[in-house]
Amino acid sequence: MKHRSHLPEQERAARSKLSQLLRDKPFVAGSLVKMARTCGKPNCKCAKGDKHVSWYLAIRHKSTRKMICIPRARQQEVMEWVNTYREVTSLIAAVSQQCLERLDIPGGKKERRGDS
Ligand SMILES: [Zn+2]
């Protein structure tokens, strides 16, 4: 008799971590980008090369890319959201790989057909 819960240890660990993240943690599909710019005021420090640094959250929505300026006070928080999202996607990839290995169907693999 097969136990349905008999998953490989690796997959069980990934699933458990994944569900914990999904349950508790905020995450965002994007990446943080640092940009340095000058403001244009001739007497400002940026005119001498000490540019204003600000962080943006770059997100893709359908085919367009959006940049959202992140206030300094929230940078750490957003950085964690981005990291959590990366972790979620890598855990999903790990579970997917495990499932793929279980999908062991005889003759189910599609071979690339040669030209004939
Ligand atoms: Zn300036």
PDB file of C-alpha atoms and ligand atoms in Angstrom:
ATOM      1  CA  MET A   1       0.000   0.000   0.000  1.00  0.00           C
ATOM      2  CA  LYS A   2       1.287   3.385  -0.954  1.00  0.00           C
ATOM      3  CA  HIS A   3       1.277   6.255   1.458  1.00  0.00           C
ATOM      4  CA  ARG A   4       0.242   9.442  -0.231  1.00  0.00           C
ATOM      5  CA  SER A   5       2.124  11.452   2.339  1.00  0.00           C
ATOM      6  CA  HIS A   6       5.330   9.666   1.577  1.00  0.00           C
ATOM      7  CA  LEU A   7       7.097  12.523  -0.091  1.00  0.00           C
ATOM      8  CA  PRO A   8      10.828  12.829  -0.443  1.00  0.00           C
ATOM      9  CA  GLU A   9      12.334  14.637   2.524  1.00  0.00           C
ATOM     10  CA  GLN A  10      13.591  17.424   0.288  1.00  0.00           C
ATOM     11  CA  GLU A  11      10.141  18.085  -1.126  1.00  0.00           C
ATOM     12  CA  ARG A  12       8.471  17.943   2.249  1.00  0.00           C
ATOM     13  CA  ALA A  13      10.874  20.536   3.598  1.00  0.00           C
ATOM     14  CA  ALA A  14      10.330  22.802   0.596  1.00  0.00           C
ATOM     15  CA  ARG A  15       6.547  22.517   0.862  1.00  0.00           C
ATOM     16  CA  SER A  16       6.528  23.210   4.548  1.00  0.00           C
ATOM     17  CA  LYS A  17       8.726  26.286   4.183  1.00  0.00           C
ATOM     18  CA  LEU A  18       6.628  27.422   1.227  1.00  0.00           C
ATOM     19  CA  SER A  19       3.332  27.206   3.070  1.00  0.00           C
ATOM     20  CA  GLN A  20       4.807  29.022   6.020  1.00  0.00           C
ATOM     21  CA  LEU A  21       5.917  31.885   3.770  1.00  0.00           C
ATOM     22  CA  LEU A  22       2.590  32.014   1.976  1.00  0.00           C
ATOM     23  CA  ARG A  23       0.696  32.098   5.223  1.00  0.00           C
ATOM     24  CA  ASP A  24       2.704  34.672   7.131  1.00  0.00           C
ATOM     25  CA  LYS A  25       4.817  36.811   4.903  1.00  0.00           C
ATOM     26  CA  PRO A  26       4.155  39.661   2.527  1.00  0.00           C
ATOM     27  CA  PHE A  27       6.046  39.462  -0.734  1.00  0.00           C
ATOM     28  CA  VAL A  28       6.252  41.346  -3.975  1.00  0.00           C
ATOM     29  CA  ALA A  29       7.245  40.281  -7.476  1.00  0.00           C
ATOM     30  CA  GLY A  30       9.852  42.851  -8.307  1.00  0.00           C
ATOM     31  CA  SER A  31      13.379  43.951  -7.711  1.00  0.00           C
ATOM     32  CA  LEU A  32      14.983  46.878  -5.992  1.00  0.00           C
ATOM     33  CA  VAL A  33      16.973  49.229  -8.150  1.00  0.00           C
ATOM     34  CA  LYS A  34      19.228  51.990  -6.922  1.00  0.00           C
ATOM     35  CA  MET A  35      19.355  55.167  -8.946  1.00  0.00           C
ATOM     36  CA  ALA A  36      21.547  58.194  -8.489  1.00  0.00           C
ATOM     37  CA  ARG A  37      20.505  61.505  -9.986  1.00  0.00           C
ATOM     38  CA  THR A  38      21.120  65.209  -9.904  1.00  0.00           C
ATOM     39  CA  CYS A  39      18.340  67.590  -8.950  1.00  0.00           C
ATOM     40  CA  GLY A  40      19.475  70.522 -11.078  1.00  0.00           C
ATOM     41  CA  LYS A  41      20.130  73.053  -8.324  1.00  0.00           C
ATOM     42  CA  PRO A  42      23.529  74.553  -9.062  1.00  0.00           C
ATOM     43  CA  ASN A  43      24.558  74.872  -5.384  1.00  0.00           C
ATOM     44  CA  CYS A  44      23.500  71.395  -4.369  1.00  0.00           C
ATOM     45  CA  LYS A  45      25.991  68.708  -3.373  1.00  0.00           C
ATOM     46  CA  CYS A  46      24.840  66.675  -6.367  1.00  0.00           C
ATOM     47  CA  ALA A  47      26.304  69.267  -8.732  1.00  0.00           C
ATOM     48  CA  LYS A  48      29.723  68.301  -7.350  1.00  0.00           C
ATOM     49  CA  GLY A  49      29.127  64.628  -8.009  1.00  0.00           C
ATOM     50  CA  ASP A  50      27.521  63.590  -4.717  1.00  0.00           C
ATOM     51  CA  LYS A  51      24.293  62.503  -6.345  1.00  0.00           C
ATOM     52  CA  HIS A  52      20.967  61.858  -4.684  1.00  0.00           C
ATOM     53  CA  VAL A  53      20.454  58.161  -4.304  1.00  0.00           C
ATOM     54  CA  SER A  54      16.985  56.731  -4.260  1.00  0.00           C
ATOM     55  CA  TRP A  55      15.624  53.234  -4.429  1.00  0.00           C
ATOM     56  CA  TYR A  56      12.940  52.061  -6.769  1.00  0.00           C
ATOM     57  CA  LEU A  57      10.910  48.941  -6.849  1.00  0.00           C
ATOM     58  CA  ALA A  58      10.877  47.691 -10.418  1.00  0.00           C
ATOM     59  CA  ILE A  59       7.821  45.603 -11.205  1.00  0.00           C
ATOM     60  CA  ARG A  60       6.554  44.126 -14.415  1.00  0.00           C
ATOM     61  CA  HIS A  61       2.867  44.383 -15.086  1.00  0.00           C
ATOM     62  CA  LYS A  62       1.946  42.482 -18.224  1.00  0.00           C
ATOM     63  CA  SER A  63       4.468  43.856 -20.698  1.00  0.00           C
ATOM     64  CA  THR A  64       5.145  47.192 -19.051  1.00  0.00           C
ATOM     65  CA  ARG A  65       7.718  47.933 -16.425  1.00  0.00           C
ATOM     66  CA  LYS A  66       6.850  50.168 -13.504  1.00  0.00           C
ATOM     67  CA  MET A  67       9.233  51.939 -11.183  1.00  0.00           C
ATOM     68  CA  ILE A  68       7.922  52.855  -7.769  1.00  0.00           C
ATOM     69  CA  CYS A  69      10.027  55.136  -5.634  1.00  0.00           C
ATOM     70  CA  ILE A  70      10.537  53.648  -2.178  1.00  0.00           C
ATOM     71  CA  PRO A  71      10.950  56.056   0.743  1.00  0.00           C
ATOM     72  CA  ARG A  72      14.052  55.440   2.813  1.00  0.00           C
ATOM     73  CA  ALA A  73      11.993  54.447   5.848  1.00  0.00           C
ATOM     74  CA  ARG A  74      10.472  51.524   3.969  1.00  0.00           C
ATOM     75  CA  GLN A  75      13.486  50.264   2.059  1.00  0.00           C
ATOM     76  CA  GLN A  76      14.290  47.514   4.523  1.00  0.00           C
ATOM     77  CA  GLU A  77      10.709  46.292   4.534  1.00  0.00           C
ATOM     78  CA  VAL A  78      10.433  46.235   0.750  1.00  0.00           C
ATOM     79  CA  MET A  79      13.805  44.513   0.476  1.00  0.00           C
ATOM     80  CA  GLU A  80      12.428  41.727   2.670  1.00  0.00           C
ATOM     81  CA  TRP A  81       9.311  41.419   0.512  1.00  0.00           C
ATOM     82  CA  VAL A  82      11.454  41.085  -2.588  1.00  0.00           C
ATOM     83  CA  ASN A  83      13.645  38.464  -0.900  1.00  0.00           C
ATOM     84  CA  THR A  84      10.608  36.528   0.260  1.00  0.00           C
ATOM     85  CA  TYR A  85       9.256  36.490  -3.274  1.00  0.00           C
ATOM     86  CA  ARG A  86      12.559  35.102  -4.565  1.00  0.00           C
ATOM     87  CA  GLU A  87      12.483  32.432  -1.901  1.00  0.00           C
ATOM     88  CA  VAL A  88       8.888  31.509  -2.780  1.00  0.00           C
ATOM     89  CA  THR A  89       9.720  31.148  -6.470  1.00  0.00           C
ATOM     90  CA  SER A  90      12.799  29.054  -5.807  1.00  0.00           C
ATOM     91  CA  LEU A  91      10.827  26.765  -3.475  1.00  0.00           C
ATOM     92  CA  ILE A  92       8.111  26.377  -6.097  1.00  0.00           C
ATOM     93  CA  ALA A  93      10.793  25.489  -8.633  1.00  0.00           C
ATOM     94  CA  ALA A  94      12.207  22.895  -6.236  1.00  0.00           C
ATOM     95  CA  VAL A  95       8.807  21.243  -5.666  1.00  0.00           C
ATOM     96  CA  SER A  96       8.124  21.341  -9.403  1.00  0.00           C
ATOM     97  CA  GLN A  97      11.401  19.561 -10.050  1.00  0.00           C
ATOM     98  CA  GLN A  98      10.557  16.895  -7.477  1.00  0.00           C
ATOM     99  CA  CYS A  99       7.140  16.327  -9.042  1.00  0.00           C
ATOM    100  CA  LEU A 100       8.688  16.163 -12.475  1.00  0.00           C
ATOM    101  CA  GLU A 101      10.949  13.382 -11.297  1.00  0.00           C
ATOM    102  CA  ARG A 102       7.907  11.460 -10.060  1.00  0.00           C
ATOM    103  CA  LEU A 103       6.215  11.840 -13.425  1.00  0.00           C
ATOM    104  CA  ASP A 104       7.814   8.712 -14.705  1.00  0.00           C
ATOM    105  CA  ILE A 105       5.455   7.657 -17.448  1.00  0.00           C
ATOM    106  CA  PRO A 106       6.738   4.927 -19.747  1.00  0.00           C
ATOM    107  CA  GLY A 107       6.798   6.265 -23.271  1.00  0.00           C
ATOM    108  CA  GLY A 108       5.450   9.574 -22.004  1.00  0.00           C
ATOM    109  CA  LYS A 109       8.524  11.497 -22.911  1.00  0.00           C
ATOM    110  CA  LYS A 110       8.199  13.323 -26.140  1.00  0.00           C
ATOM    111  CA  GLU A 111      11.308  12.864 -28.164  1.00  0.00           C
ATOM    112  CA  ARG A 112      12.270  15.465 -30.636  1.00  0.00           C
ATOM    113  CA  ARG A 113      11.455  14.075 -34.016  1.00  0.00           C
ATOM    114  CA  GLY A 114      14.068  14.284 -36.683  1.00  0.00           C
ATOM    115  CA  ASP A 115      13.257  15.426 -40.169  1.00  0.00           C
ATOM    116  CA  SER A 116      12.294  12.509 -42.334  1.00  0.00           C
TER     117      SER A 116
HETATM  118 ZN    ZN B   1      20.780  67.993  -5.662  1.00  0.00          ZN
END
